[in-house]
Amino acid sequence: MEKTVLNYSIKGGVFHIAWNMVFVVLGIYFLSIINVEKITFKFGDLILPIVAVLFIVVYGKKALMTLFNFHKKIIFSQEGLELNEIFYEWKDIIFPRVISKTEHTAKYNLSYKEFYLTFVYKQKTIEIKIDDYDVSENEIKELLKEYTPKFTPSTMSENKIVYQPIHDFDQIITLDEYYDLEYEESEEAIKDIQKLAVKDLESVKRFCENNIYAQPDKVRFVYYALSEDEDLDKWADFLSDEFRRVYQIGLEQNKVKELSSVINEIIVETIDSYPAERVREILLKGLDYKEFETRLNALEFLPDWINEQVLKSNPSIVSKLRQKLKDPEWKIRWETSKLLERNKIAFESLSTLDKLRRFINP
């Protein structure tokens, strides 16, 4: 059986361990210069021992955890995807793709991009950081095209798809057709959509409005192509408005599940804008719907539109999420608690029974 194995980056891991060991050694040094006989329980005398122990414990733990990561692998095969010894069958994987996130370190006031392989598996979003492995984001995209059944050209067809440049809306291809293209052609297809949007964004908007049901796969590709632009902020307002518009239609027509596959292709990095705020408003509205699947769907989309800063400046969102900790459905309560925890928001702990349920109903 053909497989492609991607190993954990030894180079990156060794660097991470070495960096943490610097602080461990520093902690040991601090301990070595402490005169134990003269130490008292005054606060001033305890600062250095406390700092030393924290350095050793905290950074030693980080180094040890990195060491345990060396066995991790990503394995692509025709049957599915194995991530760190957990196997996911292709038939249960939805929307596999590579996304980028802008990370920020408050300590050094630096911003940088991290790439992730992400997909939805049994209503749960899985993310794994690509930069931790010996592979680039483009190589992951190629592997997805090669191994994912829905992206693999049919063996029954002898005619290879030949890409025709997109100059107008009648020539827009579907997302599946895009995945059947060679890498160079797929990049050209994305650029062609972006050129159409630069030339006449209003026409692109009308195309999406008129074809959300008639040609949803083509609309998906439009959203995907604009979300792939390196200058993502260029389309942030448009994509945010489109997400809100389509999701609103889904709520009004009780077709959220059907339309989710379309707007799932939308990725927006700028989430502190007014259009992004309106997206959050409509998702919070979805959290109050009677149907369980609608509430869960809104909860699954919400992490893409919030972060710690957004929650700190929007107490109403935090209040709404805390209310969902009392939702009658266990899955809603559990996912809400994880969302609050990831964003470092204090909340009342779930019951012991709820915590045990995650092992019974993963």
Coordinates of C-alpha atoms in Angstrom, one line a residue:
M1 CA 0.0 0.0 0.0
E2 CA 1.4 3.3 -1.1
K3 CA 2.1 5.7 1.7
T4 CA 3.9 9.1 2.3
V5 CA 5.3 9.5 5.8
L6 CA 6.2 13.0 7.1
N7 CA 8.4 12.9 10.2
Y8 CA 8.5 15.4 13.0
S9 CA 11.2 18.1 12.3
I10 CA 14.3 16.9 14.2
K11 CA 16.1 20.2 13.5
G12 CA 13.2 22.3 14.8
G13 CA 12.8 20.0 17.8
V14 CA 16.5 20.1 18.7
F15 CA 16.5 23.9 18.5
H16 CA 13.4 24.1 20.7
I17 CA 15.0 21.7 23.3
A18 CA 18.3 23.6 23.3
W19 CA 16.4 26.9 23.8
N20 CA 14.5 25.6 26.8
M21 CA 17.6 24.0 28.2
V22 CA 19.3 27.4 28.3
F23 CA 16.7 28.4 30.9
V24 CA 17.0 25.1 32.8
V25 CA 20.8 25.6 33.1
L26 CA 20.2 29.2 34.2
G27 CA 17.8 27.9 36.9
I28 CA 20.4 25.4 38.1
Y29 CA 23.0 28.1 38.2
F30 CA 20.7 30.3 40.3
L31 CA 20.2 27.5 42.7
S32 CA 24.0 26.9 42.9
I33 CA 24.8 30.4 44.0
I34 CA 22.2 30.5 46.7
N35 CA 23.6 30.4 50.2
V36 CA 21.2 28.0 51.9
E37 CA 22.5 28.7 55.4
K38 CA 21.7 32.3 55.1
I39 CA 18.3 32.0 53.4
T40 CA 15.3 33.2 55.4
F41 CA 11.6 33.2 54.7
K42 CA 11.5 36.9 53.8
F43 CA 10.1 37.6 50.4
G44 CA 13.3 39.2 49.1
D45 CA 15.3 36.1 49.9
L46 CA 12.8 33.7 48.3
I47 CA 12.6 35.5 44.9
L48 CA 15.7 33.9 43.5
P49 CA 14.9 30.3 44.6
I50 CA 11.4 30.6 43.3
V51 CA 12.6 31.9 39.9
A52 CA 15.2 29.2 39.7
V53 CA 12.8 26.4 40.5
L54 CA 10.2 27.8 38.0
F55 CA 12.9 27.9 35.3
I56 CA 13.9 24.3 35.9
V57 CA 10.3 23.0 36.1
V58 CA 8.6 25.0 33.4
Y59 CA 11.3 24.9 30.7
G60 CA 12.4 21.4 31.6
K61 CA 8.9 20.2 31.1
K62 CA 8.8 22.0 27.7
A63 CA 12.0 20.4 26.6
L64 CA 10.8 17.0 27.7
M65 CA 7.5 17.3 25.9
T66 CA 9.4 18.3 22.7
L67 CA 11.5 15.2 23.1
F68 CA 8.4 13.0 23.2
N69 CA 7.2 14.7 20.0
F70 CA 10.0 13.2 17.9
H71 CA 8.0 10.0 17.3
K72 CA 5.1 11.9 15.8
K73 CA 4.3 11.4 12.1
I74 CA 1.8 12.4 9.5
I75 CA 1.0 9.5 7.2
F76 CA -0.9 9.9 3.9
S77 CA -2.4 6.8 2.3
Q78 CA -5.3 5.9 0.0
E79 CA -7.3 4.7 3.0
G80 CA -6.9 7.8 5.1
L81 CA -4.7 10.1 7.1
E82 CA -2.8 9.2 10.2
L83 CA -1.9 12.0 12.6
N84 CA 0.3 11.1 15.5
E85 CA -1.0 7.5 15.7
I86 CA -4.6 8.5 15.3
F87 CA -6.2 7.3 12.0
Y88 CA -8.8 9.2 10.1
E89 CA -10.6 7.6 7.1
W90 CA -11.0 9.8 4.1
K91 CA -14.7 8.9 4.0
D92 CA -15.2 10.7 7.3
I93 CA -12.9 13.7 6.5
I94 CA -14.5 16.9 5.3
F95 CA -12.9 20.0 3.8
P96 CA -9.2 19.0 4.2
R97 CA -7.0 22.0 3.4
V98 CA -4.0 24.1 4.4
I99 CA -4.7 27.4 6.3
S100 CA -2.4 30.1 7.7
K101 CA -2.8 31.9 10.9
T102 CA -1.1 35.1 12.1
E103 CA 0.4 34.4 15.5
H104 CA 1.5 37.2 17.8
T105 CA 4.0 37.1 20.7
A106 CA 3.2 39.8 23.2
K107 CA 6.5 39.3 24.9
Y108 CA 8.6 40.2 21.9
N109 CA 5.8 42.2 20.0
L110 CA 6.3 40.0 16.9
S111 CA 3.8 38.7 14.4
Y112 CA 4.4 35.7 12.2
K113 CA 2.5 33.2 10.1
E114 CA 2.0 29.6 11.0
F115 CA 0.5 27.0 8.6
Y116 CA -1.9 24.3 9.6
L117 CA -3.4 21.2 8.1
T118 CA -7.1 21.3 9.0
F119 CA -10.2 19.3 8.3
V120 CA -13.5 18.4 9.9
Y121 CA -13.9 14.9 11.3
K122 CA -17.2 13.7 12.7
Q123 CA -18.3 17.3 13.5
K124 CA -14.9 18.1 15.1
T125 CA -12.3 20.4 13.6
I126 CA -8.8 18.9 13.6
E127 CA -5.7 21.1 13.2
I128 CA -2.1 20.2 13.1
K129 CA 0.8 22.6 12.7
I130 CA 2.7 21.9 9.5
D131 CA 5.8 23.8 10.6
D132 CA 6.5 21.1 13.2
Y133 CA 7.2 18.6 10.4
D134 CA 9.7 18.2 7.6
V135 CA 7.3 19.5 4.9
S136 CA 6.1 22.8 3.4
E137 CA 2.5 24.0 3.1
N138 CA 2.7 23.5 -0.7
E139 CA 3.8 19.9 -0.4
I140 CA 0.9 19.2 1.9
K141 CA -1.5 20.7 -0.7
E142 CA 0.0 18.4 -3.3
L143 CA -0.4 15.4 -1.0
L144 CA -4.0 16.2 -0.4
K145 CA -4.6 16.3 -4.1
E146 CA -2.8 13.0 -4.6
Y147 CA -4.4 11.0 -1.8
T148 CA -7.8 12.4 -1.1
P149 CA -10.3 10.3 -3.0
K150 CA -12.6 13.2 -3.8
F151 CA -9.7 15.1 -5.3
T152 CA -8.3 12.2 -7.3
P153 CA -9.2 12.1 -11.0
S154 CA -11.4 9.1 -11.8
T155 CA -9.5 6.1 -13.1
M156 CA -12.5 5.5 -15.4
S157 CA -11.7 8.7 -17.3
E158 CA -8.8 8.7 -19.8
N159 CA -9.2 12.4 -20.6
K160 CA -7.1 14.6 -18.4
I161 CA -8.6 18.0 -17.5
V162 CA -7.0 20.7 -19.5
Y163 CA -7.1 24.1 -17.7
Q164 CA -8.6 27.0 -19.7
P165 CA -7.8 30.4 -18.3
I166 CA -10.7 32.1 -16.6
H167 CA -11.6 35.5 -18.2
D168 CA -15.3 35.7 -17.4
F169 CA -17.8 34.1 -15.0
D170 CA -19.0 31.4 -17.4
Q171 CA -15.5 29.9 -17.3
I172 CA -15.3 29.6 -13.5
I173 CA -14.5 26.1 -12.5
T174 CA -15.7 24.1 -9.4
L175 CA -13.5 23.4 -6.4
D176 CA -13.3 19.7 -7.3
E177 CA -12.1 20.6 -10.8
Y178 CA -9.5 22.9 -9.2
Y179 CA -8.2 20.0 -7.2
D180 CA -7.8 17.9 -10.3
L181 CA -5.4 20.4 -11.9
E182 CA -1.7 20.2 -11.8
Y183 CA 0.0 22.5 -9.2
E184 CA 1.0 25.2 -11.7
E185 CA -2.5 25.3 -13.3
S186 CA -4.2 25.3 -9.9
E187 CA -2.2 28.4 -8.9
E188 CA -3.1 30.1 -12.2
A189 CA -6.8 29.3 -11.6
I190 CA -6.7 31.0 -8.2
K191 CA -4.9 34.1 -9.7
D192 CA -7.5 34.3 -12.4
I193 CA -10.4 34.5 -9.9
Q194 CA -8.4 37.2 -8.0
K195 CA -8.0 39.2 -11.2
L196 CA -11.7 39.0 -11.8
A197 CA -12.4 40.3 -8.3
V198 CA -9.8 43.1 -8.7
K199 CA -11.4 44.1 -12.0
D200 CA -15.1 44.0 -10.9
L201 CA -15.8 42.9 -7.3
E202 CA -19.5 43.9 -7.7
S203 CA -19.9 41.4 -10.5
V204 CA -18.2 38.7 -8.4
K205 CA -20.7 39.5 -5.6
R206 CA -23.6 39.2 -8.0
F207 CA -22.3 35.9 -9.3
C208 CA -22.1 34.5 -5.8
E209 CA -25.6 35.8 -4.9
N210 CA -27.2 34.3 -8.0
N211 CA -25.5 30.9 -7.9
I212 CA -25.5 30.0 -4.2
Y213 CA -28.0 27.2 -5.0
A214 CA -27.6 26.9 -8.8
Q215 CA -23.8 26.4 -8.8
P216 CA -22.6 26.2 -5.2
D217 CA -19.4 24.4 -6.1
K218 CA -18.3 27.3 -8.3
V219 CA -19.2 29.8 -5.5
R220 CA -17.1 27.7 -3.2
F221 CA -14.1 28.0 -5.5
V222 CA -14.5 31.8 -5.6
Y223 CA -14.5 32.0 -1.8
Y224 CA -11.6 29.6 -1.7
A225 CA -9.5 31.5 -4.3
L226 CA -10.0 34.8 -2.6
S227 CA -9.2 33.3 0.8
E228 CA -5.9 32.0 -0.7
D229 CA -4.7 35.5 -1.6
E230 CA -1.4 36.4 0.1
D231 CA -2.9 39.8 0.8
L232 CA -5.9 38.4 2.5
D233 CA -6.9 41.7 4.0
K234 CA -7.7 42.9 0.5
W235 CA -10.9 40.6 0.5
A236 CA -11.6 40.5 4.2
D237 CA -14.6 42.8 4.2
F238 CA -16.1 41.1 1.1
L239 CA -15.6 37.6 2.4
S240 CA -17.0 38.6 5.9
D241 CA -20.1 40.1 4.2
E242 CA -20.5 37.0 2.1
F243 CA -20.2 34.7 5.1
R244 CA -22.9 36.7 6.9
R245 CA -25.2 36.9 3.9
V246 CA -25.1 33.1 3.2
Y247 CA -25.3 32.1 6.8
Q248 CA -28.3 34.4 7.2
I249 CA -30.0 32.6 4.2
G250 CA -29.2 29.3 5.9
L251 CA -30.9 30.4 9.1
E252 CA -34.0 31.8 7.4
Q253 CA -34.5 28.9 5.1
N254 CA -33.4 26.2 7.6
K255 CA -30.5 25.2 5.3
V256 CA -27.5 26.0 7.4
K257 CA -26.1 22.5 7.0
E258 CA -26.4 22.6 3.2
L259 CA -24.8 26.0 2.9
S260 CA -22.0 25.4 5.4
S261 CA -20.0 23.5 2.8
V262 CA -19.9 26.7 0.8
I263 CA -18.9 29.3 3.4
N264 CA -16.5 26.8 5.0
E265 CA -14.1 27.9 2.3
I266 CA -14.0 31.4 3.6
I267 CA -10.9 32.3 5.7
V268 CA -10.5 35.8 7.1
E269 CA -7.5 36.9 9.1
T270 CA -8.8 40.4 10.0
I271 CA -11.5 39.8 12.6
D272 CA -11.5 43.1 14.4
S273 CA -13.5 44.9 11.6
Y274 CA -17.1 45.8 11.5
P275 CA -18.0 43.2 8.9
A276 CA -16.4 40.5 11.1
E277 CA -18.4 41.9 14.0
R278 CA -21.6 41.4 12.0
V279 CA -20.5 37.8 11.3
R280 CA -20.2 37.2 15.1
E281 CA -23.7 38.6 15.6
I282 CA -25.3 36.2 13.2
L283 CA -23.4 33.2 14.6
L284 CA -24.5 34.2 18.1
K285 CA -28.0 34.3 16.8
G286 CA -27.5 30.7 15.5
L287 CA -26.5 29.6 19.0
D288 CA -30.0 30.4 20.2
Y289 CA -31.8 28.3 17.5
K290 CA -33.9 25.4 18.7
E291 CA -32.3 22.8 16.4
F292 CA -29.3 21.2 17.9
E293 CA -27.4 20.9 14.6
T294 CA -27.8 24.7 14.0
R295 CA -26.4 25.6 17.4
L296 CA -23.5 23.2 17.0
N297 CA -22.8 24.5 13.5
A298 CA -22.6 28.1 14.8
L299 CA -20.3 27.0 17.6
E300 CA -18.0 25.3 15.2
F301 CA -17.7 28.4 13.0
L302 CA -17.3 30.8 15.9
P303 CA -13.6 30.0 16.6
D304 CA -12.6 31.4 13.2
W305 CA -14.1 34.8 14.1
I306 CA -12.9 35.3 17.7
N307 CA -9.7 35.4 19.6
E308 CA -8.6 36.5 23.1
Q309 CA -8.6 40.2 22.1
V310 CA -12.1 40.0 20.6
L311 CA -13.5 38.4 23.7
K312 CA -11.9 40.8 26.1
S313 CA -13.5 43.7 24.2
N314 CA -16.9 42.0 23.8
P315 CA -18.2 40.9 27.2
S316 CA -21.6 40.2 25.6
I317 CA -20.0 37.4 23.6
V318 CA -18.4 35.9 26.7
S319 CA -21.8 36.1 28.5
K320 CA -23.5 34.3 25.6
L321 CA -20.9 31.6 25.6
R322 CA -21.2 31.1 29.4
Q323 CA -24.9 30.7 28.9
K324 CA -24.2 27.9 26.5
L325 CA -22.5 26.0 29.3
K326 CA -26.0 25.3 30.5
D327 CA -27.3 24.1 27.1
P328 CA -29.4 21.0 27.3
E329 CA -27.1 19.2 24.8
W330 CA -23.9 17.8 26.2
K331 CA -22.0 18.4 23.0
I332 CA -22.7 22.1 23.0
R333 CA -21.6 22.4 26.7
W334 CA -18.4 20.6 26.0
E335 CA -17.4 22.5 22.8
T336 CA -18.2 25.8 24.5
S337 CA -16.0 25.0 27.5
K338 CA -13.1 24.1 25.1
L339 CA -13.6 27.4 23.2
L340 CA -13.6 29.4 26.4
E341 CA -10.5 27.5 27.7
R342 CA -8.6 28.1 24.5
N343 CA -9.2 31.8 24.7
K344 CA -8.3 31.9 28.4
I345 CA -11.7 33.0 29.6
A346 CA -12.8 32.0 33.1
F347 CA -15.9 29.9 33.4
E348 CA -17.7 27.6 35.7
S349 CA -16.3 24.1 35.4
L350 CA -18.5 21.4 33.8
S351 CA -19.9 18.6 35.9
T352 CA -17.9 15.5 36.4
L353 CA -20.5 13.6 34.3
D354 CA -19.9 16.0 31.4
K355 CA -16.2 15.5 31.6
L356 CA -16.6 11.7 31.6
R357 CA -19.0 11.8 28.6
R358 CA -16.2 12.9 26.3
F359 CA -14.6 9.5 26.7
I360 CA -17.9 7.8 26.0
N361 CA -19.0 10.1 23.2
P362 CA -15.7 11.5 21.6

